[in-house]
Short mmCIF file of C-alpha atoms and ligand atoms in Angstrom, two decimals:
data_model
loop_
_atom_site.label_atom_id
_atom_site.label_comp_id
_atom_site.label_asym_id
_atom_site.label_seq_id
_atom_site.Cartn_x
_atom_site.Cartn_y
_atom_site.Cartn_z
CA MET I 1 -6.11 -37.83 -9.88
CA GLN I 2 -4.70 -34.61 -8.36
CA PRO I 3 -5.25 -31.52 -10.54
CA MET I 4 -2.02 -30.13 -12.01
CA THR I 5 -0.75 -27.11 -10.12
CA GLN I 6 -0.45 -24.12 -12.44
CA LYS I 7 3.14 -23.00 -12.90
CA PHE I 8 3.88 -19.27 -13.19
CA GLN I 9 7.05 -17.52 -14.31
CA ASN I 10 9.03 -14.31 -14.02
CA TYR I 11 8.83 -11.76 -16.80
CA ILE I 12 12.30 -10.44 -17.59
CA GLY I 13 13.51 -8.60 -20.69
CA GLY I 14 10.36 -9.38 -22.64
CA ARG I 15 10.33 -13.12 -21.88
CA TRP I 16 8.57 -15.37 -19.41
CA SER I 17 11.20 -17.43 -17.60
CA ASP I 18 11.89 -19.66 -14.59
CA SER I 19 14.24 -18.75 -11.78
CA SER I 20 17.90 -19.16 -12.83
CA ASP I 21 18.28 -22.19 -10.55
CA GLY I 22 14.82 -23.62 -11.28
CA LYS I 23 13.58 -23.36 -7.68
CA THR I 24 9.93 -22.53 -6.96
CA PHE I 25 7.60 -21.66 -4.07
CA GLU I 26 3.89 -22.34 -3.58
CA ASN I 27 1.10 -19.79 -3.41
CA ARG I 28 -1.67 -21.01 -1.07
CA ASN I 29 -5.16 -19.86 -0.16
CA PRO I 30 -5.23 -18.41 3.39
CA ALA I 31 -8.91 -19.42 3.75
CA ASN I 32 -8.04 -23.02 2.89
CA TRP I 33 -4.34 -23.68 3.35
CA GLN I 34 -4.46 -27.07 1.64
CA GLU I 35 -5.35 -25.37 -1.63
CA VAL I 36 -2.24 -24.64 -3.71
CA LEU I 37 -3.02 -21.91 -6.23
CA GLY I 38 0.17 -22.16 -8.21
CA THR I 39 3.94 -22.37 -8.08
CA PHE I 40 6.14 -19.35 -8.70
CA PRO I 41 9.88 -18.88 -9.30
CA LEU I 42 11.98 -18.54 -6.17
CA SER I 43 14.27 -16.15 -7.97
CA THR I 44 17.94 -15.41 -7.45
CA LYS I 45 20.27 -12.44 -7.43
CA GLU I 46 21.18 -13.33 -11.04
CA ASP I 47 17.53 -13.00 -12.07
CA VAL I 48 17.43 -9.51 -10.51
CA ASP I 49 20.62 -8.62 -12.35
CA ARG I 50 19.11 -9.68 -15.69
CA ALA I 51 15.94 -7.74 -14.87
CA ALA I 52 17.86 -4.58 -13.95
CA LYS I 53 19.91 -4.74 -17.15
CA ALA I 54 16.80 -5.28 -19.26
CA ALA I 55 15.15 -2.31 -17.55
CA GLU I 56 18.25 -0.21 -18.18
CA ALA I 57 18.25 -1.05 -21.89
CA ALA I 58 14.51 -0.35 -22.17
CA PHE I 59 14.88 2.98 -20.35
CA ARG I 60 17.07 4.39 -23.13
CA LYS I 61 14.12 4.18 -25.54
CA TRP I 62 11.17 4.56 -23.18
CA ARG I 63 12.31 7.91 -21.81
CA LEU I 64 12.10 9.34 -25.36
CA VAL I 65 8.49 8.24 -25.93
CA PRO I 66 6.29 11.35 -25.47
CA ALA I 67 4.57 11.31 -22.07
CA PRO I 68 1.05 11.62 -23.60
CA GLU I 69 1.80 8.48 -25.64
CA ARG I 70 3.00 6.68 -22.51
CA GLY I 71 -0.22 7.84 -20.86
CA SER I 72 -2.33 6.34 -23.67
CA ILE I 73 -1.05 2.90 -22.69
CA MET I 74 -2.46 3.48 -19.19
CA ARG I 75 -5.86 4.27 -20.70
CA LYS I 76 -5.81 0.86 -22.40
CA VAL I 77 -4.64 -0.71 -19.14
CA GLY I 78 -7.67 0.83 -17.41
CA ASP I 79 -10.01 -0.52 -20.11
CA ILE I 80 -8.61 -4.06 -19.79
CA MET I 81 -8.87 -3.90 -16.00
CA VAL I 82 -12.52 -2.86 -16.28
CA ALA I 83 -13.22 -5.86 -18.50
CA ARG I 84 -11.35 -8.26 -16.18
CA LYS I 85 -12.38 -6.71 -12.85
CA GLU I 86 -14.40 -9.63 -11.51
CA GLU I 87 -11.86 -12.24 -12.58
CA ILE I 88 -9.00 -10.33 -10.93
CA ALA I 89 -11.01 -9.80 -7.75
CA ARG I 90 -11.59 -13.56 -7.48
CA ILE I 91 -7.89 -14.32 -8.02
CA MET I 92 -7.01 -11.80 -5.34
CA THR I 93 -9.54 -13.09 -2.82
CA ARG I 94 -8.23 -16.62 -3.27
CA GLU I 95 -4.63 -15.64 -2.72
CA MET I 96 -4.98 -13.13 0.12
CA GLY I 97 -8.39 -13.72 1.67
CA LYS I 98 -10.30 -10.43 1.83
CA PRO I 99 -13.94 -10.58 0.68
CA LEU I 100 -14.85 -9.97 -2.96
CA LEU I 101 -16.43 -6.63 -2.13
CA GLU I 102 -13.01 -5.44 -1.01
CA THR I 103 -10.93 -7.07 -3.75
CA ARG I 104 -13.25 -5.46 -6.31
CA GLY I 105 -12.44 -2.15 -4.60
CA ASP I 106 -8.73 -2.95 -4.82
CA VAL I 107 -9.03 -3.48 -8.60
CA GLN I 108 -11.12 -0.31 -8.90
CA GLU I 109 -8.32 1.65 -7.23
CA GLY I 110 -6.04 0.34 -9.99
CA ILE I 111 -8.55 1.37 -12.66
CA ASP I 112 -8.87 4.86 -11.18
CA THR I 113 -5.08 5.16 -11.01
CA ALA I 114 -4.75 4.06 -14.64
CA TYR I 115 -7.20 6.67 -15.93
CA TYR I 116 -5.76 9.35 -13.67
CA CYS I 117 -2.20 8.63 -14.83
CA ALA I 118 -3.28 8.51 -18.48
CA THR I 119 -4.31 12.16 -18.23
CA GLU I 120 -1.23 13.14 -16.22
CA GLY I 121 0.80 12.18 -19.29
CA ARG I 122 -0.64 15.36 -20.85
CA ARG I 123 0.26 17.52 -17.84
CA LEU I 124 3.48 16.74 -15.93
CA PHE I 125 3.80 20.50 -15.76
CA GLY I 126 7.13 22.25 -15.56
CA ILE I 127 7.76 25.84 -14.42
CA ASN I 128 9.19 28.70 -16.49
CA THR I 129 10.58 31.76 -14.72
CA PRO I 130 12.03 35.05 -15.88
CA SER I 131 15.80 35.10 -15.97
CA GLU I 132 17.69 37.69 -13.95
CA LEU I 133 19.57 38.51 -17.18
CA ARG I 134 18.37 40.05 -20.46
CA ASN I 135 17.58 37.89 -23.50
CA LYS I 136 17.60 34.74 -21.48
CA LEU I 137 14.85 32.25 -20.52
CA ASN I 138 14.73 29.82 -17.61
CA LEU I 139 12.86 26.53 -17.90
CA SER I 140 12.48 23.74 -15.42
CA PHE I 141 10.83 20.45 -16.28
CA ARG I 142 10.58 16.90 -15.04
CA VAL I 143 12.75 14.07 -16.32
CA PRO I 144 12.47 10.41 -15.32
CA VAL I 145 14.75 9.02 -12.62
CA GLY I 146 15.72 5.87 -14.53
CA VAL I 147 15.39 2.24 -13.48
CA CYS I 148 13.19 1.92 -10.39
CA GLY I 149 12.75 -0.99 -7.99
CA LEU I 150 9.29 -1.71 -6.61
CA ILE I 151 8.82 -3.89 -3.52
CA THR I 152 5.22 -4.38 -2.43
CA PRO I 153 3.19 -6.09 0.33
CA TRP I 154 0.24 -8.49 0.05
CA ASN I 155 -2.63 -6.49 1.58
CA PHE I 156 -3.37 -4.38 -1.52
CA PRO I 157 -1.88 -6.60 -4.22
CA MET I 158 -3.28 -4.54 -7.10
CA ALA I 159 -3.69 -1.00 -5.76
CA ILE I 160 -0.19 -0.53 -4.34
CA PRO I 161 1.70 -1.78 -7.43
CA THR I 162 -0.51 0.39 -9.67
CA TRP I 163 0.11 3.48 -7.49
CA ASN I 164 3.77 3.12 -8.42
CA LEU I 165 3.98 1.46 -11.81
CA PHE I 166 1.43 3.64 -13.58
CA PRO I 167 2.78 7.08 -12.64
CA GLY I 168 6.35 5.81 -12.73
CA LEU I 169 5.96 4.47 -16.26
CA VAL I 170 4.05 7.54 -17.48
CA ALA I 171 6.94 9.65 -16.13
CA GLY I 172 9.32 7.62 -18.32
CA ASN I 173 10.93 5.20 -15.85
CA THR I 174 11.32 1.46 -16.19
CA PHE I 175 10.88 -1.10 -13.41
CA VAL I 176 12.04 -4.20 -11.62
CA PHE I 177 9.00 -5.31 -9.63
CA LYS I 178 9.02 -7.76 -6.73
CA PRO I 179 5.56 -8.47 -5.35
CA ALA I 180 4.93 -10.07 -1.95
CA GLU I 181 5.37 -13.84 -1.79
CA ASP I 182 1.74 -14.18 -0.62
CA THR I 183 0.22 -12.45 -3.66
CA PRO I 184 2.28 -13.32 -6.73
CA GLN I 185 -0.67 -14.10 -9.02
CA THR I 186 -2.31 -10.67 -8.91
CA ALA I 187 1.08 -9.18 -9.82
CA THR I 188 1.35 -11.60 -12.73
CA VAL I 189 -2.08 -10.56 -14.02
CA LEU I 190 -1.11 -6.90 -13.74
CA THR I 191 2.04 -7.58 -15.78
CA GLU I 192 0.00 -9.38 -18.46
CA ILE I 193 -2.38 -6.43 -18.65
CA LEU I 194 0.41 -3.90 -19.12
CA LEU I 195 1.88 -6.03 -21.91
CA GLU I 196 -1.49 -6.45 -23.62
CA ALA I 197 -1.95 -2.67 -23.48
CA GLY I 198 1.28 -2.22 -25.42
CA LEU I 199 4.02 -1.60 -22.85
CA PRO I 200 7.31 -2.25 -24.68
CA GLU I 201 9.65 -5.09 -23.72
CA GLY I 202 11.88 -4.51 -20.75
CA CYS I 203 9.93 -1.57 -19.31
CA LEU I 204 8.46 -3.83 -16.64
CA ASN I 205 10.37 -6.80 -15.27
CA LEU I 206 8.57 -9.02 -12.78
CA VAL I 207 10.78 -11.02 -10.42
CA HIS I 208 9.08 -13.27 -7.88
CA GLY I 209 10.71 -14.57 -4.74
CA ALA I 210 11.84 -13.94 -1.19
CA GLY I 211 12.34 -10.50 0.27
CA THR I 212 15.74 -11.30 1.69
CA THR I 213 17.00 -12.50 -1.71
CA VAL I 214 15.11 -10.69 -4.47
CA GLY I 215 14.11 -7.63 -2.42
CA ALA I 216 17.63 -7.22 -1.07
CA ALA I 217 19.19 -7.68 -4.54
CA ILE I 218 16.89 -4.98 -5.97
CA THR I 219 17.81 -2.65 -3.13
CA GLU I 220 21.53 -3.23 -3.68
CA HIS I 221 21.64 -3.24 -7.49
CA PRO I 222 23.74 -0.32 -8.77
CA VAL I 223 21.67 0.21 -11.93
CA ILE I 224 18.48 0.77 -9.93
CA ARG I 225 18.27 4.46 -9.03
CA ALA I 226 15.11 4.58 -6.92
CA ILE I 227 13.25 2.15 -4.68
CA SER I 228 9.62 2.30 -3.65
CA PHE I 229 8.92 0.09 -0.65
CA THR I 230 5.67 -0.61 1.15
CA GLY I 231 5.71 -2.99 4.10
CA SER I 232 6.73 -3.29 7.72
CA THR I 233 8.76 -0.62 9.46
CA ALA I 234 11.45 -3.17 10.36
CA THR I 235 12.04 -4.13 6.72
CA GLY I 236 11.64 -0.54 5.52
CA ARG I 237 14.50 0.50 7.77
CA ILE I 238 16.76 -2.18 6.26
CA VAL I 239 15.85 -0.98 2.76
CA ALA I 240 16.36 2.67 3.72
CA GLU I 241 19.79 1.98 5.21
CA ALA I 242 20.94 0.18 2.08
CA CYS I 243 19.60 2.99 -0.11
CA GLY I 244 21.26 5.60 2.10
CA ARG I 245 24.66 3.99 1.64
CA GLN I 246 24.21 4.16 -2.14
CA THR I 247 22.52 7.61 -2.28
CA LYS I 248 19.57 5.92 -3.92
CA HIS I 249 16.15 7.58 -3.82
CA VAL I 250 13.74 5.70 -1.59
CA CYS I 251 10.04 6.10 -0.92
CA LEU I 252 8.85 4.30 2.21
CA GLU I 253 5.28 3.49 3.22
CA MET I 254 5.39 1.59 6.48
CA GLY I 255 3.46 0.94 9.68
CA GLY I 256 0.53 2.70 11.25
CA LYS I 257 -1.36 2.79 14.55
CA ASN I 258 -4.36 4.70 13.33
CA ALA I 259 -7.02 6.07 15.66
CA GLU I 260 -10.65 6.97 15.28
CA ILE I 261 -11.71 9.65 17.75
CA VAL I 262 -15.38 9.87 18.71
CA MET I 263 -16.44 13.06 20.49
CA ASP I 264 -19.54 13.33 22.69
CA ASP I 265 -21.36 15.40 20.04
CA ALA I 266 -20.78 12.89 17.24
CA ASP I 267 -23.36 10.99 15.20
CA LEU I 268 -22.73 7.78 17.13
CA ASP I 269 -24.31 5.39 14.64
CA LEU I 270 -22.14 6.80 11.88
CA ALA I 271 -19.05 6.58 14.08
CA LEU I 272 -19.91 2.99 14.94
CA GLU I 273 -20.18 1.98 11.29
CA GLY I 274 -16.84 3.68 10.65
CA ALA I 275 -15.17 1.87 13.55
CA LEU I 276 -16.41 -1.55 12.41
CA TRP I 277 -15.33 -0.98 8.81
CA GLY I 278 -12.03 0.61 9.84
CA ALA I 279 -11.05 -2.02 12.39
CA PHE I 280 -12.28 -5.25 10.81
CA GLY I 281 -12.31 -4.53 7.06
CA THR I 282 -9.48 -6.48 5.37
CA THR I 283 -9.32 -8.32 8.72
CA GLY I 284 -7.54 -5.28 10.16
CA GLN I 285 -4.65 -5.79 7.76
CA ARG I 286 -4.61 -2.38 6.12
CA CYS I 287 -1.85 0.08 6.84
CA THR I 288 -4.68 2.56 7.48
CA ALA I 289 -6.79 0.15 9.62
CA THR I 290 -8.35 1.56 12.79
CA SER I 291 -6.40 -0.08 15.58
CA ARG I 292 -7.23 2.48 18.29
CA LEU I 293 -10.62 3.90 19.14
CA ILE I 294 -10.46 6.98 21.34
CA LEU I 295 -13.88 7.55 22.90
CA HIS I 296 -15.07 10.60 24.81
CA GLU I 297 -15.85 9.48 28.36
CA LYS I 298 -19.47 10.68 28.11
CA ILE I 299 -20.31 8.25 25.31
CA HIS I 300 -17.74 5.54 26.10
CA ASP I 301 -19.90 2.91 27.79
CA GLU I 302 -22.85 3.18 25.42
CA PHE I 303 -20.55 3.10 22.39
CA VAL I 304 -18.55 0.09 23.60
CA GLN I 305 -21.73 -1.85 24.30
CA LYS I 306 -23.06 -1.30 20.77
CA LEU I 307 -19.65 -1.87 19.19
CA VAL I 308 -19.14 -5.23 20.88
CA ALA I 309 -22.68 -6.34 20.00
CA GLN I 310 -22.26 -5.44 16.34
CA ALA I 311 -18.72 -6.79 15.98
CA ALA I 312 -19.91 -10.10 17.46
CA ARG I 313 -22.30 -10.40 14.50
CA LEU I 314 -19.56 -10.11 11.85
CA ARG I 315 -19.39 -13.35 9.88
CA LEU I 316 -15.99 -14.92 9.36
CA GLY I 317 -15.43 -17.04 6.29
CA ASP I 318 -14.00 -17.55 2.84
CA GLY I 319 -13.99 -14.19 1.05
CA LEU I 320 -15.50 -15.83 -2.05
CA GLU I 321 -18.75 -16.45 -0.12
CA SER I 322 -21.19 -13.54 -0.31
CA THR I 323 -22.10 -14.06 3.36
CA THR I 324 -18.57 -13.31 4.57
CA ASP I 325 -17.81 -10.02 6.33
CA VAL I 326 -14.30 -10.85 7.53
CA GLY I 327 -11.80 -13.14 5.78
CA PRO I 328 -8.77 -14.94 7.20
CA VAL I 329 -5.48 -13.30 8.10
CA ILE I 330 -2.74 -13.80 5.55
CA ASN I 331 -0.65 -16.63 6.98
CA GLU I 332 0.31 -18.62 10.04
CA LYS I 333 3.17 -16.32 11.03
CA GLN I 334 0.86 -13.33 11.05
CA ARG I 335 -1.82 -15.16 13.04
CA LYS I 336 0.77 -16.18 15.65
CA ASN I 337 1.80 -12.55 15.90
CA ILE I 338 -1.80 -11.50 16.53
CA GLU I 339 -2.17 -14.20 19.21
CA ARG I 340 0.99 -12.88 20.83
CA TYR I 341 -0.44 -9.36 21.00
CA VAL I 342 -3.69 -10.63 22.51
CA ARG I 343 -1.63 -12.32 25.22
CA ILE I 344 0.33 -9.10 25.75
CA GLY I 345 -2.92 -7.09 26.02
CA ARG I 346 -4.25 -9.43 28.70
CA GLU I 347 -0.96 -9.36 30.59
CA GLU I 348 -0.96 -5.56 30.46
CA GLY I 349 -4.34 -5.55 32.22
CA ALA I 350 -6.66 -4.58 29.36
CA THR I 351 -10.06 -6.30 29.19
CA CYS I 352 -10.74 -8.52 26.20
CA ALA I 353 -14.38 -7.57 25.58
CA LEU I 354 -14.75 -9.64 22.41
CA GLY I 355 -12.95 -12.44 20.60
CA GLY I 356 -9.29 -12.91 21.39
CA GLY I 357 -8.81 -16.30 19.83
CA ILE I 358 -8.91 -18.66 16.91
CA PRO I 359 -12.50 -19.56 16.00
CA GLY I 360 -13.57 -23.16 16.52
CA GLY I 361 -14.71 -25.63 13.90
CA GLN I 362 -14.39 -29.23 13.02
CA ALA I 363 -10.90 -30.20 11.91
CA GLY I 364 -10.85 -31.97 8.55
CA SER I 365 -14.42 -30.99 7.68
CA THR I 366 -15.39 -30.51 4.01
CA ASP I 367 -17.74 -27.62 4.84
CA PRO I 368 -16.50 -24.56 2.88
CA ARG I 369 -17.31 -22.41 5.92
CA ASP I 370 -15.06 -24.55 8.11
CA LEU I 371 -12.80 -22.01 9.76
CA THR I 372 -10.17 -24.54 10.81
CA LYS I 373 -8.97 -24.82 7.20
CA GLY I 374 -7.57 -21.31 7.11
CA TRP I 375 -5.85 -18.66 9.20
CA PHE I 376 -8.96 -17.16 10.77
CA PHE I 377 -8.92 -15.01 13.89
CA GLN I 378 -11.90 -13.64 15.80
CA PRO I 379 -12.66 -9.92 15.64
CA THR I 380 -11.19 -8.77 18.94
CA ILE I 381 -11.88 -5.70 21.09
CA PHE I 382 -9.84 -4.63 24.10
CA THR I 383 -11.29 -2.07 26.50
CA GLY I 384 -9.60 -0.31 29.42
CA VAL I 385 -6.56 0.31 27.25
CA THR I 386 -4.22 3.09 28.33
CA PRO I 387 -2.03 5.10 25.91
CA THR I 388 1.30 3.51 26.85
CA MET I 389 0.24 -0.14 26.63
CA ARG I 390 1.89 -2.07 23.82
CA ILE I 391 -1.50 -2.87 22.27
CA ALA I 392 -2.04 0.91 22.09
CA THR I 393 1.32 1.75 20.56
CA GLU I 394 2.55 -1.14 18.39
CA GLU I 395 1.17 -2.17 15.02
CA ILE I 396 -0.63 -5.53 15.25
CA PHE I 397 -1.91 -5.85 11.66
CA GLY I 398 -4.93 -7.95 12.47
CA PRO I 399 -8.56 -7.71 13.64
CA VAL I 400 -7.70 -6.25 17.05
CA LEU I 401 -9.12 -2.93 18.23
CA SER I 402 -7.88 -1.14 21.36
CA VAL I 403 -10.40 1.20 23.01
CA LEU I 404 -9.12 4.20 24.99
CA LYS I 405 -10.96 6.90 26.89
CA CYS I 406 -10.50 10.68 26.69
CA SER I 407 -12.14 13.66 28.39
CA SER I 408 -11.45 16.38 25.82
CA LEU I 409 -10.41 17.01 22.23
CA GLU I 410 -6.96 18.09 23.40
CA GLU I 411 -6.47 14.80 25.24
CA ALA I 412 -7.71 12.79 22.25
CA ILE I 413 -5.21 14.55 19.99
CA GLU I 414 -2.43 13.99 22.50
CA ILE I 415 -3.21 10.27 22.66
CA ASN I 416 -3.35 10.08 18.89
CA ASN I 417 0.02 11.80 18.55
CA SER I 418 1.75 9.78 21.29
CA VAL I 419 2.67 6.86 19.00
CA ILE I 420 5.68 6.70 16.70
CA TYR I 421 3.50 6.27 13.60
CA GLY I 422 1.50 8.86 11.68
CA LEU I 423 -0.42 7.46 8.73
CA SER I 424 -4.16 8.00 9.14
CA SER I 425 -6.60 9.39 11.71
CA SER I 426 -10.28 10.10 11.93
CA ILE I 427 -12.57 12.22 14.06
CA TYR I 428 -16.32 12.11 14.42
CA THR I 429 -17.81 15.37 15.67
CA ARG I 430 -20.58 17.77 14.65
CA ASP I 431 -18.56 20.75 15.84
CA VAL I 432 -16.79 22.35 12.87
CA ASN I 433 -14.29 24.10 15.12
CA LYS I 434 -13.24 20.82 16.73
CA ALA I 435 -13.01 19.19 13.30
CA MET I 436 -10.72 21.94 12.01
CA VAL I 437 -8.47 21.84 15.08
CA ALA I 438 -8.18 18.07 14.65
CA ALA I 439 -7.42 18.39 10.92
CA ARG I 440 -4.59 20.76 11.81
CA ASP I 441 -3.16 19.04 14.89
CA LEU I 442 -3.48 15.29 14.33
CA GLU I 443 0.03 14.20 13.35
CA THR I 444 -0.86 11.96 10.44
CA GLY I 445 -0.47 12.19 6.68
CA ILE I 446 -4.21 11.63 6.24
CA THR I 447 -7.17 12.74 8.40
CA TYR I 448 -10.80 11.85 7.82
CA ILE I 449 -13.60 13.98 9.27
CA ASN I 450 -16.77 12.00 10.00
CA SER I 451 -15.45 9.01 8.13
CA ALA I 452 -13.37 5.90 8.91
CA THR I 453 -9.54 5.86 8.89
CA ILE I 454 -9.57 4.09 5.53
CA GLY I 455 -10.65 5.16 2.07
CA ALA I 456 -7.84 6.75 0.08
CA GLU I 457 -8.68 8.06 -3.40
CA ALA I 458 -6.31 7.56 -6.35
CA HIS I 459 -5.85 11.23 -7.18
CA MET I 460 -4.94 12.36 -3.63
CA PRO I 461 -1.49 12.13 -2.00
CA PHE I 462 -1.14 9.04 0.20
CA GLY I 463 1.45 8.57 2.92
CA GLY I 464 2.35 9.16 6.50
CA VAL I 465 4.53 11.23 8.79
CA LYS I 466 6.94 10.18 11.57
CA ALA I 467 7.96 6.49 11.50
CA THR I 468 5.35 5.70 8.84
CA GLY I 469 7.27 7.23 5.97
CA ASN I 470 10.19 9.33 4.85
CA GLY I 471 8.49 12.39 3.41
CA HIS I 472 7.39 11.06 0.03
CA ARG I 473 3.84 10.45 -1.11
CA GLU I 474 2.16 8.00 -3.41
CA GLY I 475 -1.02 8.85 -5.28
CA GLY I 476 -2.14 12.02 -6.99
CA TRP I 477 0.22 14.65 -8.32
CA ALA I 478 2.62 14.16 -5.38
CA VAL I 479 3.84 10.75 -6.58
CA PHE I 480 5.43 12.42 -9.62
CA ASP I 481 7.83 14.20 -7.26
CA PHE I 482 9.26 10.79 -6.44
CA TYR I 483 9.31 9.42 -9.96
CA THR I 484 10.92 12.46 -11.59
CA GLU I 485 13.92 14.70 -11.17
CA TRP I 486 13.78 18.42 -11.88
CA LYS I 487 15.92 19.60 -14.78
CA SER I 488 16.79 23.32 -14.95
CA VAL I 489 17.60 24.72 -18.37
CA TYR I 490 18.92 28.24 -19.05
CA ILE I 491 18.57 29.50 -22.63
CA ASP I 492 20.68 32.52 -23.44
CA TYR I 493 19.78 34.23 -26.72
CA SER I 494 21.80 37.41 -26.17
CA GLY I 495 24.72 36.22 -28.31
CA LYS I 496 27.27 37.23 -25.67
CA LEU I 497 28.67 35.86 -22.43
CA GLN I 498 26.39 36.96 -19.59
CA ARG I 499 27.66 36.09 -16.13
CA ALA I 500 24.95 35.51 -13.53
CA GLN I 501 25.52 37.39 -10.24
CA ILE I 502 28.34 39.38 -11.87
CA ASP I 503 27.05 41.20 -14.96
CA ASN I 504 23.72 42.00 -13.30
CA SER I 505 24.90 42.91 -9.81
P1 ADP J 1 5.04 -8.06 5.83
O1 ADP J 1 5.27 -8.31 7.27
O2 ADP J 1 3.86 -7.25 5.50
O3 ADP J 1 5.24 -9.24 4.93
P2 ADP J 1 7.58 -7.06 4.98
O4 ADP J 1 8.09 -5.70 5.23
O5 ADP J 1 8.34 -8.21 5.51
O6 ADP J 1 6.12 -6.99 5.49
O7 ADP J 1 7.38 -7.31 3.41
C1 ADP J 1 7.03 -6.32 2.47
C2 ADP J 1 7.79 -6.59 1.19
O8 ADP J 1 9.19 -6.47 1.45
C3 ADP J 1 7.60 -8.02 0.64
O9 ADP J 1 7.56 -7.98 -0.77
C4 ADP J 1 8.83 -8.72 1.14
O10 ADP J 1 9.19 -9.84 0.37
C5 ADP J 1 9.88 -7.63 1.02
N1 ADP J 1 11.07 -7.82 1.87
C6 ADP J 1 11.20 -8.55 3.00
N2 ADP J 1 12.46 -8.48 3.47
C7 ADP J 1 13.17 -7.67 2.63
C8 ADP J 1 14.52 -7.19 2.60
N3 ADP J 1 15.41 -7.53 3.51
N4 ADP J 1 14.86 -6.37 1.58
C9 ADP J 1 13.98 -5.98 0.65
N5 ADP J 1 12.69 -6.42 0.63
C10 ADP J 1 12.28 -7.24 1.61
#
């Protein structure tokens, strides 16, 4: 007998419910596509409308709860996440493929964010200034924006939602949350945890479903005042345009084409470890993944030789197996896209020094390491890449690394800055002067010195410049600038009419 497929629901207005028309979609394991992990509501515009109204009603009360009290809920959230860390990591690995080591890290990022936001509830500092008039005081403090929409991708199914929900809720907002179709279960667990920690009804409304239906309805809903979107640049632009028409706040975290630069004075072994982790961790599907490696010509050949040898030893497999270094890519569409870029790279004249294809295996085998069951793709390295090639400029979002050559720091920086994106960058050098010039001149929101392009910490601002973002940041204190508005209050205790710019001129 077939095991029953677990059925999951939306969470709207304090109740678990199906989609308004009863339709569902399946969540499958990318390492073993035959395995259905559950069915989820394929929600409608009406479901989003109910969610937005529930969030609006909840906001009226939630905004009046003292911020330290809102923060206390996040402390409990953190405690529950600590207790359930391993269980959540396993759920996440099954639904999106990255190895347990990495999904544990993804949960840990959520835990760190919870504890960080819990304490921010006691800060959320305002600014007082002297008034230009006598017997008058000027205050400015933060107030919540209102109902917020959160649209997230599948590559960090826990970390990215927590970066938004936790600070946003502590700041007094309420949410309509649409997670990616590929990772609905992690989002469901996160919702359960917030409820268990004591989040009142209606403050968080989870609506599963398609981006073009649920995502678009969130973007368009008049009650929703701010949208946080993380995903592709193409979709982000659609969201931004819709928000622009409605003068809605929008925070965008989009594509990247991140480079690691290795100078001739670098610790090469360290740089090699960084390149492997940056390029092939999460199967290259991080927005901060290393997709370009800019090598100084003096160390290029030696570095490439070692890199190819070590990347060839990376073990592909199911992320639940402790022997796995690299999991599958997320789905068939994404793997086809990666194949397309490999073809483009070859046509452009780059040399495929490693990988470049779908790994072999026996179709229909019952071996859990059988790679034909899932969307696996070989770690791939292109050499002889020049800065204008498409594989050097466009985001691939897979285990494909393009190696470029430079002859100076200035040239390396120029290559780095020549793409439209600006999320993360990294430089390996022992020369502090070079490191400081790079930190200043690399046009990215994040720069790592002697470390890979990945590794954001919860209490630091996260985000990119140029086509990666639109000036906002997640993480750290900076995220509160998105989730709050400044309120200016003038208190006149003079007992008479004092006219600014007139009575004191
Ligand atoms: P990816 O290629 O990583 O799936 P997308 O940008 O398509 O990136 O998806 C990121 C998130 O945006 C997902 O939750 C997806 O469902 C949602 N989404 C997709 N299309 C739209 C849209 N037109 N409006 C709003 N959200 C969308």
